[in-house]
Short mmCIF file of C-alpha atoms (C1' of nucleotides) in Angstrom, two decimals:
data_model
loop_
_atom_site.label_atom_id
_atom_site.label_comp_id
_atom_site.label_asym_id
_atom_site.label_seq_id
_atom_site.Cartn_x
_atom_site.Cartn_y
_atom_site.Cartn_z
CA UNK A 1 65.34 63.90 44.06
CA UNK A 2 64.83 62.85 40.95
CA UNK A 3 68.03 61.68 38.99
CA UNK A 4 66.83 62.76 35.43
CA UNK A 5 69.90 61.59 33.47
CA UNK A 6 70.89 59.12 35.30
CA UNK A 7 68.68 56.11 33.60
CA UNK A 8 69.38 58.05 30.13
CA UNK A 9 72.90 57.83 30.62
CA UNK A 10 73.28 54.65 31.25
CA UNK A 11 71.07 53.74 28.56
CA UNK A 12 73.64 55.65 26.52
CA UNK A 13 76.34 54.48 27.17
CA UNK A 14 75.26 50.74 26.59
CA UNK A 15 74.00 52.06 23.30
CA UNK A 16 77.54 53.56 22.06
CA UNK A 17 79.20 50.24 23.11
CA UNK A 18 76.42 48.57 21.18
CA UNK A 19 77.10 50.63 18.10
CA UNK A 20 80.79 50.73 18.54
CA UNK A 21 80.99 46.84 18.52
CA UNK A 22 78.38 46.40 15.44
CA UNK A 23 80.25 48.65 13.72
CA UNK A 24 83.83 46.18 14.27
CA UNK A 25 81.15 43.33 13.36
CA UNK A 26 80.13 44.91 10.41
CA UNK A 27 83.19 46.17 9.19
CA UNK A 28 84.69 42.60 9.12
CA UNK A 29 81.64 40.66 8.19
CA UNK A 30 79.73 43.20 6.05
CA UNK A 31 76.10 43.08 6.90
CA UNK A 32 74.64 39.82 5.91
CA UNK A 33 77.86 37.72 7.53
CA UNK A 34 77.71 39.90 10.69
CA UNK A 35 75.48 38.21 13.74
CA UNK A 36 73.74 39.62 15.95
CA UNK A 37 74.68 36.66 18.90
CA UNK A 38 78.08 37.90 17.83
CA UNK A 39 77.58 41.67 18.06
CA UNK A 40 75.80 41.07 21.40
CA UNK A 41 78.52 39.05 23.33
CA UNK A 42 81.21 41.33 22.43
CA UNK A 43 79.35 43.94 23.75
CA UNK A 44 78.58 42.17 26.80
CA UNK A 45 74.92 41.46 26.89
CA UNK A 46 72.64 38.62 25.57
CA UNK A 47 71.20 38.78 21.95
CA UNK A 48 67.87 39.61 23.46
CA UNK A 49 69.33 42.51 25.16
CA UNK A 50 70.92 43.73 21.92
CA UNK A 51 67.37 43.89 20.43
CA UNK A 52 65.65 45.68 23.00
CA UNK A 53 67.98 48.92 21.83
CA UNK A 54 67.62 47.84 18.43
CA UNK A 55 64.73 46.36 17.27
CA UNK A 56 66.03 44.31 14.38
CA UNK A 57 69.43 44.01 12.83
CA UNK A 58 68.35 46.66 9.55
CA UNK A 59 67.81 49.50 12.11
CA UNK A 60 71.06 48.20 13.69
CA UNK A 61 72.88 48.97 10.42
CA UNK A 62 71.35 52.07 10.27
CA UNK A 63 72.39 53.45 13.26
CA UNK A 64 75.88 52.11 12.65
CA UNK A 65 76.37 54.25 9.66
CA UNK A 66 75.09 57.33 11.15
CA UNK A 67 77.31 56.45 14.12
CA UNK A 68 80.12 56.44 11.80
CA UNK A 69 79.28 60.02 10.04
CA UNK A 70 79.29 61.25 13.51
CA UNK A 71 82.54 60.47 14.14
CA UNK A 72 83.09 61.44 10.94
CA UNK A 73 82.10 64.59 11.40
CA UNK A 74 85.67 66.05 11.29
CA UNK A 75 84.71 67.04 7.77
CA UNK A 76 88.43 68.87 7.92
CA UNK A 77 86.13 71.53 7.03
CA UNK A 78 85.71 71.21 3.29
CA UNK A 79 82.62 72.70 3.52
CA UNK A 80 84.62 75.89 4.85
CA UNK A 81 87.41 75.50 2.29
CA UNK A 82 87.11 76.58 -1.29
CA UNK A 83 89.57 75.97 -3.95
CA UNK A 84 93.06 74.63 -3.58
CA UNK A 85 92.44 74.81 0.43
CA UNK A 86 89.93 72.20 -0.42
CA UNK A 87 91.61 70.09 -2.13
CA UNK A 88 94.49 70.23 0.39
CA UNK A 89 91.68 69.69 3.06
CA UNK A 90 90.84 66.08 0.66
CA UNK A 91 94.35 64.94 1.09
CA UNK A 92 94.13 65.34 4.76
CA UNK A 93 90.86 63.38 4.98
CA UNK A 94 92.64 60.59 2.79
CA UNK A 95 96.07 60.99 5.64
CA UNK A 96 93.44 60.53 8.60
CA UNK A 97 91.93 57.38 6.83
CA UNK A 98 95.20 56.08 6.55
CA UNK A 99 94.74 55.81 10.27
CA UNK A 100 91.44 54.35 11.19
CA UNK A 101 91.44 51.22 8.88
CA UNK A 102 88.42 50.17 10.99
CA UNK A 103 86.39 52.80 9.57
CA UNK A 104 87.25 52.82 6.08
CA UNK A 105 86.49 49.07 5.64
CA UNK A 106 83.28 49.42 7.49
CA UNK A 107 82.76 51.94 4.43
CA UNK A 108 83.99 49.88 1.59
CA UNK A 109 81.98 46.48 3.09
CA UNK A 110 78.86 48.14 2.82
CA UNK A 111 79.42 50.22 0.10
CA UNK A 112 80.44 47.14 -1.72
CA UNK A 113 77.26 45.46 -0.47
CA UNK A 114 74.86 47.92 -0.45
CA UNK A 115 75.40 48.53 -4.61
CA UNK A 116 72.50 45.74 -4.54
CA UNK A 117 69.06 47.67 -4.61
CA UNK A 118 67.58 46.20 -1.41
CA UNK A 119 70.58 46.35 0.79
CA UNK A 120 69.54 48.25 3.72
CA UNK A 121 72.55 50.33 3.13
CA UNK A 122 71.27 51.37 -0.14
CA UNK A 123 69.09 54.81 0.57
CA UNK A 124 72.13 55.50 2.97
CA UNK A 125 75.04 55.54 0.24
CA UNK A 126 72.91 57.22 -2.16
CA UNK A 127 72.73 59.55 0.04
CA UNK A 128 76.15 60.09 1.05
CA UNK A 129 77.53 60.33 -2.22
CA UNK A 130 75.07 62.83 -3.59
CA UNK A 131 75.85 65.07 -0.16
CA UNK A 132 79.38 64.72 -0.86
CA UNK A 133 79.57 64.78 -4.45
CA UNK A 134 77.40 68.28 -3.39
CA UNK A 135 79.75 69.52 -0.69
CA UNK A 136 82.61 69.08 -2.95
CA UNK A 137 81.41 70.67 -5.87
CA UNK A 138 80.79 73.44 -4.12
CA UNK A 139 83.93 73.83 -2.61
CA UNK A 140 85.31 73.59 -6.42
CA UNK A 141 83.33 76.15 -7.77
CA UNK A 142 84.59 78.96 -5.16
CA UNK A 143 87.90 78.27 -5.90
CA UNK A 144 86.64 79.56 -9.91
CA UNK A 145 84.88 82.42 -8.14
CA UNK A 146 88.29 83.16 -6.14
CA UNK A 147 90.29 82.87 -9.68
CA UNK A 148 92.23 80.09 -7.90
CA UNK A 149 90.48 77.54 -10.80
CA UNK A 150 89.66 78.64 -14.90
CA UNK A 151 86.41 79.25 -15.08
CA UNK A 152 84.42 76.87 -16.98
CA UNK A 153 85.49 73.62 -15.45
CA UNK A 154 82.84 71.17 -14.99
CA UNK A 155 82.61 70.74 -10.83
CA UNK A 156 80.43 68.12 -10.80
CA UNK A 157 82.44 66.02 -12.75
CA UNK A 158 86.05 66.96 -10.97
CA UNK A 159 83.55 65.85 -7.56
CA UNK A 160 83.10 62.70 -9.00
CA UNK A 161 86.64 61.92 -9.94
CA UNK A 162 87.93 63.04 -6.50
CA UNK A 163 85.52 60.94 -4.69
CA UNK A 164 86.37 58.02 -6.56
CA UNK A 165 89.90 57.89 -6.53
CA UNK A 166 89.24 58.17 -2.86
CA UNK A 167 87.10 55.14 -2.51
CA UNK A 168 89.26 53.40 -5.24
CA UNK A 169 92.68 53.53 -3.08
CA UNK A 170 90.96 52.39 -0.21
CA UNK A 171 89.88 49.73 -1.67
CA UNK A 172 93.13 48.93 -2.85
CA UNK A 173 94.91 50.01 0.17
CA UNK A 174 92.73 47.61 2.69
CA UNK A 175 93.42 44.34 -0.10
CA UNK A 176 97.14 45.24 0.04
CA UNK A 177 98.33 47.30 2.20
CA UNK A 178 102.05 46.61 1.88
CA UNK A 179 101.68 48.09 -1.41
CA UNK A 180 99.44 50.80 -2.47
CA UNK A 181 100.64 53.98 -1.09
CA UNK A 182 96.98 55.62 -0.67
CA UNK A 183 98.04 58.61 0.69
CA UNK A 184 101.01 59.36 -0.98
CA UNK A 185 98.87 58.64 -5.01
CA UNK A 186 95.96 60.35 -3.65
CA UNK A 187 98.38 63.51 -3.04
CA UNK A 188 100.11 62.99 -6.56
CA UNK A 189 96.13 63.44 -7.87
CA UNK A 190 95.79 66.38 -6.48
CA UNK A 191 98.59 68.14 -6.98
CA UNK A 192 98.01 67.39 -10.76
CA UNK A 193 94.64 68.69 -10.25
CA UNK A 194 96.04 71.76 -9.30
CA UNK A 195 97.94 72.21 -12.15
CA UNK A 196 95.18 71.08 -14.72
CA UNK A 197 92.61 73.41 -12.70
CA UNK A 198 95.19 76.35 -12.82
CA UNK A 199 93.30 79.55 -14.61
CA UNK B 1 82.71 3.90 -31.74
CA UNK B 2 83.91 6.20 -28.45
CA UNK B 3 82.42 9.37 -28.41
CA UNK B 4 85.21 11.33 -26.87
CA UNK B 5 83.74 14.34 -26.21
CA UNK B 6 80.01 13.55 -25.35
CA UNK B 7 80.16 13.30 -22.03
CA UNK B 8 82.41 16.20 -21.32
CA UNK B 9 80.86 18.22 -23.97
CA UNK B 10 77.19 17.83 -21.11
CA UNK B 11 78.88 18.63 -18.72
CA UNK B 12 80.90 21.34 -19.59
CA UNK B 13 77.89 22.96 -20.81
CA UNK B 14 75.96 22.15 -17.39
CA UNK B 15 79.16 23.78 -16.21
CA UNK B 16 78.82 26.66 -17.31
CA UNK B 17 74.95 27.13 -16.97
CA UNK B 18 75.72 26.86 -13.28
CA UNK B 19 78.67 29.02 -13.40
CA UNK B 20 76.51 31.69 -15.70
CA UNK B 21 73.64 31.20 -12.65
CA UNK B 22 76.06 31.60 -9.79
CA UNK B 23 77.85 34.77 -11.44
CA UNK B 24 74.41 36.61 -11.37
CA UNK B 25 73.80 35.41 -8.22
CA UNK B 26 76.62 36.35 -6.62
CA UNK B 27 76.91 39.34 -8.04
CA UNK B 28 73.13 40.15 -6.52
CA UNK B 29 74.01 39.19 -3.12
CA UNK B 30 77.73 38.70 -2.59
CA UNK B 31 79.43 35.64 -1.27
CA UNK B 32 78.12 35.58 2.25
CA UNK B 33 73.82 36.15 0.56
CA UNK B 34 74.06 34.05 -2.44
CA UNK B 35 72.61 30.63 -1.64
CA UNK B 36 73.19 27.08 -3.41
CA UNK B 37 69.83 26.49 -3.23
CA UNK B 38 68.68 29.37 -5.29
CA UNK B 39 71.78 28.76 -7.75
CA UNK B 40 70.81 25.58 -7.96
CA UNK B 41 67.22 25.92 -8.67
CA UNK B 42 67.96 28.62 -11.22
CA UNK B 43 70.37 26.51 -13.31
CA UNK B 44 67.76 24.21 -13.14
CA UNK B 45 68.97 21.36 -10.91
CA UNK B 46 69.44 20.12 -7.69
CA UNK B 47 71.43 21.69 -4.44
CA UNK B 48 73.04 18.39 -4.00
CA UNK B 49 73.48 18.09 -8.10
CA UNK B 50 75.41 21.32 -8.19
CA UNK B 51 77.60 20.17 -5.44
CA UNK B 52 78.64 17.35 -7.19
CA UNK B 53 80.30 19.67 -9.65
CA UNK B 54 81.80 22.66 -7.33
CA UNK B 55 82.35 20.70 -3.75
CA UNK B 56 81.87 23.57 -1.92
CA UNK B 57 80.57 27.33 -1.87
CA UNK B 58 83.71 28.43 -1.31
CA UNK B 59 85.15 26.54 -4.38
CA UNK B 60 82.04 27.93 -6.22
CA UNK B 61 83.32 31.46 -5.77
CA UNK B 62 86.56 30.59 -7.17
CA UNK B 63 85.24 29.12 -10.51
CA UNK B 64 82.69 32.02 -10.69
CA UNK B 65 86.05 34.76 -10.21
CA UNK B 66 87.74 32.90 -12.61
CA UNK B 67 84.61 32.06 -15.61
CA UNK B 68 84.52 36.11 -15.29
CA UNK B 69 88.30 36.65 -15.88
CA UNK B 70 87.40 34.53 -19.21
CA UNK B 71 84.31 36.75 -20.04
CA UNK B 72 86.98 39.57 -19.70
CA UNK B 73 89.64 38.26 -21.95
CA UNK B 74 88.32 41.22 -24.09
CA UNK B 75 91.22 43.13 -22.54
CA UNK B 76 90.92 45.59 -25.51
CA UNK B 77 94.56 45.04 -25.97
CA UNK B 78 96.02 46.83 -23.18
CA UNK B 79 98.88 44.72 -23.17
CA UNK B 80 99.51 45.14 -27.01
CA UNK B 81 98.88 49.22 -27.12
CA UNK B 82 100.83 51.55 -25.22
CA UNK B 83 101.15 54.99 -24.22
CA UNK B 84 98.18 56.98 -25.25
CA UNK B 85 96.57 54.52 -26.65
CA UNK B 86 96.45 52.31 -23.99
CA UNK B 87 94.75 55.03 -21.90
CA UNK B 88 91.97 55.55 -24.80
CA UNK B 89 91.50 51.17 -24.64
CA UNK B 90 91.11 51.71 -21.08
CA UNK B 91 88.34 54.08 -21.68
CA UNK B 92 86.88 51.76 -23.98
CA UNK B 93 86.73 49.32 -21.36
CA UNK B 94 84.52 51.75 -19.29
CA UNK B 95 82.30 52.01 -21.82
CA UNK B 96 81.99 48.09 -22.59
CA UNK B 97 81.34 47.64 -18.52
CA UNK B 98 78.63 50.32 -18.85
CA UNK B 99 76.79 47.76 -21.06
CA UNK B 100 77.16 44.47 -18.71
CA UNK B 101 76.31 45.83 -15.30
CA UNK B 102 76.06 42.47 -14.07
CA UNK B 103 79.54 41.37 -14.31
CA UNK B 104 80.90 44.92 -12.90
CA UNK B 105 78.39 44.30 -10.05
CA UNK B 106 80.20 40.70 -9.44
CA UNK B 107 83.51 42.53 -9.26
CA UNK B 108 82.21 45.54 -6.94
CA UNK B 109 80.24 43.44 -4.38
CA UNK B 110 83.04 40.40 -4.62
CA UNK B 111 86.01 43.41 -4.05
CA UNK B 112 83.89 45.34 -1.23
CA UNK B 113 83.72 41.88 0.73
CA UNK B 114 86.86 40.85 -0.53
CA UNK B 115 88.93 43.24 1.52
CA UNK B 116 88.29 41.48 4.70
CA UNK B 117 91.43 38.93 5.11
CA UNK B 118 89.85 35.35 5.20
CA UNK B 119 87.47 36.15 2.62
CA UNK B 120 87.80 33.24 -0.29
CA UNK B 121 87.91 35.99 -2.63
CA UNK B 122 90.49 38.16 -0.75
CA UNK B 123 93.39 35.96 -2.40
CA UNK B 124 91.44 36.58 -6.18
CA UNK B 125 91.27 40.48 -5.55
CA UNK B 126 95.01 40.77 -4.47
CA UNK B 127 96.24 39.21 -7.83
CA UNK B 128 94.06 40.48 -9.89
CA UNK B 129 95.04 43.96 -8.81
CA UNK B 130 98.92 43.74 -8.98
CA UNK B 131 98.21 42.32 -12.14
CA UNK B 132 95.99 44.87 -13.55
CA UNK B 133 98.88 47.46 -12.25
CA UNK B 134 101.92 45.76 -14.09
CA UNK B 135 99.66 46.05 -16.69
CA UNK B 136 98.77 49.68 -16.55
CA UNK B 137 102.24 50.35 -15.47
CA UNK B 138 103.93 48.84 -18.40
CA UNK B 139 101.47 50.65 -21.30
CA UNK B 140 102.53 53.62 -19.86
CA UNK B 141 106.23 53.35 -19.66
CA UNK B 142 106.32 52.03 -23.42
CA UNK B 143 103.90 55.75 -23.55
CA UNK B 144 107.61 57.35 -22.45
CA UNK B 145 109.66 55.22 -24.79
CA UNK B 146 108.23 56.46 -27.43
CA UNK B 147 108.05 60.53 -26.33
CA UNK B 148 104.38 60.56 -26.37
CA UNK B 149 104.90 61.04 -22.12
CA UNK B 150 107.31 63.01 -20.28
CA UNK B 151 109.66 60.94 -18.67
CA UNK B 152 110.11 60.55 -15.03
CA UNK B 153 106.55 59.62 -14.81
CA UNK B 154 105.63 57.29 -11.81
CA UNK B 155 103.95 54.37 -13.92
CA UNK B 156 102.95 52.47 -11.05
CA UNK B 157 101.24 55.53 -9.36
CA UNK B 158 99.49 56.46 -12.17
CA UNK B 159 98.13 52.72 -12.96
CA UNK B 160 96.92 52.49 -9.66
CA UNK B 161 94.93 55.49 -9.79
CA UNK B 162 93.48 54.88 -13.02
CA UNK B 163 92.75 51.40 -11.73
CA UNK B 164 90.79 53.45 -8.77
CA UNK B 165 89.59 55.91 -10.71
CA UNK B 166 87.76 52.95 -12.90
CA UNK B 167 86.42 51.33 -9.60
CA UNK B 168 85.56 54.33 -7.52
CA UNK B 169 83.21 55.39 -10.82
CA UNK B 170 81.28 52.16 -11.19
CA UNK B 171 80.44 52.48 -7.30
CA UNK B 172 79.03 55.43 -7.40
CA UNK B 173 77.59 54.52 -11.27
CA UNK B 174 75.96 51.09 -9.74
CA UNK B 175 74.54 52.92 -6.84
CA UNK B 176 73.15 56.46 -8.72
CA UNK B 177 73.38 55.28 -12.51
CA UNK B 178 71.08 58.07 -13.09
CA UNK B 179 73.22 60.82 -11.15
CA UNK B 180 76.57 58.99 -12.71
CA UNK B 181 77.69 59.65 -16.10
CA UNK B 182 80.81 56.80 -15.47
CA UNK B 183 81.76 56.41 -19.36
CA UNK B 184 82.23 60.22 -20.01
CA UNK B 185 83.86 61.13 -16.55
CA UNK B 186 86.20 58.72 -16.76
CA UNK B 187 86.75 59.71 -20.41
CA UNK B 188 87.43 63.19 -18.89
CA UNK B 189 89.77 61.99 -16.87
CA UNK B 190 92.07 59.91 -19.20
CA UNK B 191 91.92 63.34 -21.09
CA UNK B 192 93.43 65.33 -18.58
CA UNK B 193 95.81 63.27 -17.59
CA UNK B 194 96.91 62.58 -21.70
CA UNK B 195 97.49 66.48 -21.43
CA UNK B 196 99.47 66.38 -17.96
CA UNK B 197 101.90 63.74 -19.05
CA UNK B 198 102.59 65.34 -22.54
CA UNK B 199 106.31 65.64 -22.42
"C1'" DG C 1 75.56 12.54 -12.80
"C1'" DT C 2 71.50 13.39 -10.57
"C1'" DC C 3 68.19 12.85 -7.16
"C1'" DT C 4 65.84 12.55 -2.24
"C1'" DA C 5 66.51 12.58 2.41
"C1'" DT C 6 68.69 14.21 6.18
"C1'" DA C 7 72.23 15.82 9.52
"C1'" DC C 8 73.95 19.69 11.40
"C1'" DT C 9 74.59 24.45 12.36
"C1'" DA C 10 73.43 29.09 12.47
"C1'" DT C 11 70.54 32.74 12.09
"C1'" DG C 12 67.02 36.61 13.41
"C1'" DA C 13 63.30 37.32 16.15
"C1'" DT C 14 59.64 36.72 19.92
"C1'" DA C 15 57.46 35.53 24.59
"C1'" DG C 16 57.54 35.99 29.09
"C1'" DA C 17 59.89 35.75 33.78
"C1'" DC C 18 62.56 38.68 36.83
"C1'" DG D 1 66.20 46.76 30.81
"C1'" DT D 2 67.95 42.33 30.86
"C1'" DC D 3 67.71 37.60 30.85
"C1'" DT D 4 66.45 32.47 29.47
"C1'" DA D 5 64.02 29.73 26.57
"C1'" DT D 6 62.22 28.87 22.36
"C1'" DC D 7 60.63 29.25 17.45
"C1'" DA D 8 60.78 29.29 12.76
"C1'" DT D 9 63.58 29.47 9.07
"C1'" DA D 10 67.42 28.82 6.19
"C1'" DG D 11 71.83 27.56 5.22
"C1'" DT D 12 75.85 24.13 3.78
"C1'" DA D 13 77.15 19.72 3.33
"C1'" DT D 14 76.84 14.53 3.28
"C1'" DA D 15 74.91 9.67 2.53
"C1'" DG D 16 73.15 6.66 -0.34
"C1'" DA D 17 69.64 5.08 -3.89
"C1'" DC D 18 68.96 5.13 -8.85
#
DNA sequence: GTCTATACTATGATAGAC
DNA sequence: GTCTATCATAGTATAGAC
């Protein structure tokens, strides 16, 4: 009998503790202070190894991010939401950060690198923010529909401002965490949004 | 006859030539991809040469944080203004960074690597942002002094969102500049919130 | 103050055995 | 699929002549 998932899944499973560990690597190093040698003994193989899954440390980065918007795929259902649900939905999003540190600063390293045209991150944050900035715009514009929000209000713009606040406390919340609050001002923003947004 | 200032007068200006070079540099590759070598070359001496002014990289990176702090003494008189006109100088800030992409690139590629601990600019990033929020902070509270804002305001959390707000825009601006309108969102934003904190 | 030469270390990537 | 061995390149930093 032939075990048909057997090679696969252990081919799998070396690959997820591949991209878990790059991602670590990543997140602390950014890209171009990350090593592969690095990457590869914390994962428990030799650097060879590492780039037999991977075939050079670009594609490597790649698959890290779209590891991460797989996990990240507890979108807390903005999509779903509309309105002030989706707003509320936001905060949560910004409470769960506040819990995986790891993932956030994997965000803001490459974010922060990946600004440069070049960066191998650079197609990928485009991207993202354009989905997002999408995704919540959307969400915006039912609330108008629902008569939660007065009509009119620009949702593109309002996406833009809520995304970057977002990305703006993290950034200050992973350079001093003892003192920026991120959840706690991210929640004041909305909740004046509210108000502002209020027909 | 001494001439006092001769020598310091070359080198100060070789100084700077190297710490103009390094800022653009930097700010196209961050810490970890910026190279002496290409610095050096670029300011139009040796590898070795420039080290005999800035000992190390490391010490490089400091100057180069600092030189821009200079370039920014512009604060638009923050400081002196308060209330709503402090939040209108801020705006003009925005728009004077949407003219010299290079130094906001410095500050969004030093900040995104910056949040690691150990990073030589991690120190720079941590002062410059309590600063920046004392700042903020205190324009606002002399805002409530004089009635122009309700009082009971949290200063602090509002400085450090429009301190995020500022960042989180040139992100996405550096990254989309097409997509990103940074000078009139942010604009939009320092509106709404004039509005909220009317007394 | 500037240069050349060089030491030293690290990196990403490839070839080929098992 | 994993390893060892190796390559080519590039980086920071230092020594010492001019």
């Amino acid at each position: 009998m032939r075990r048909v998932r057997r090679g696969y899944a252990t081919g799998a499973a070396r690959r997820e503790r591949i991209l878990a560990t790059a991602l670590l690597e990543f997140a602390e190093h950014g890209y171009r202070g990350a090593s592969l040698a690095r990457i590869a003994e914390r994962a428990g193989l030799s650097q060879a190894g590492l780039l037999h899954h991977f075939r050079n440390k670009e594609l490597l980065l790649i698959a890290v991010l779209d590891y991460r918007d797989e996990l990240d795929a507890r979108t807390f259902d903005i999509e779903g939401a509309g309105g002030v649900d989706a707003l509320r939905a936001l905060a949560r999003v910004v409470e769960h950060n506040s819990r995986v540190p790891g993932l956030v600063q994997l965000f803001s390293v490459i974010s922060g690198e990946a600004v440069t045209p070049g960066h191998p991150g650079h197609d990928w944050a485009r991207r993202r923010y354009r989905r997002l900035r999408e995704t919540v715009a959307a969400a915006l514009r039912r609330g108008v529909e629902r008569g939660e929000f007065r009509a009119g209000l620009d949702a593109e713009a309002h996406a833009d401002r809520l995304i970057a606040m977002m990305d703006g406390l993290q950034t200050q919340w992973l350079i001093d965490p003892e003192r920026v609050d991120m959840v706690t001002v991210f929640q004041g923003y909305v909740d004046d949004l509210i108000a502002t947004l209020r027909p």
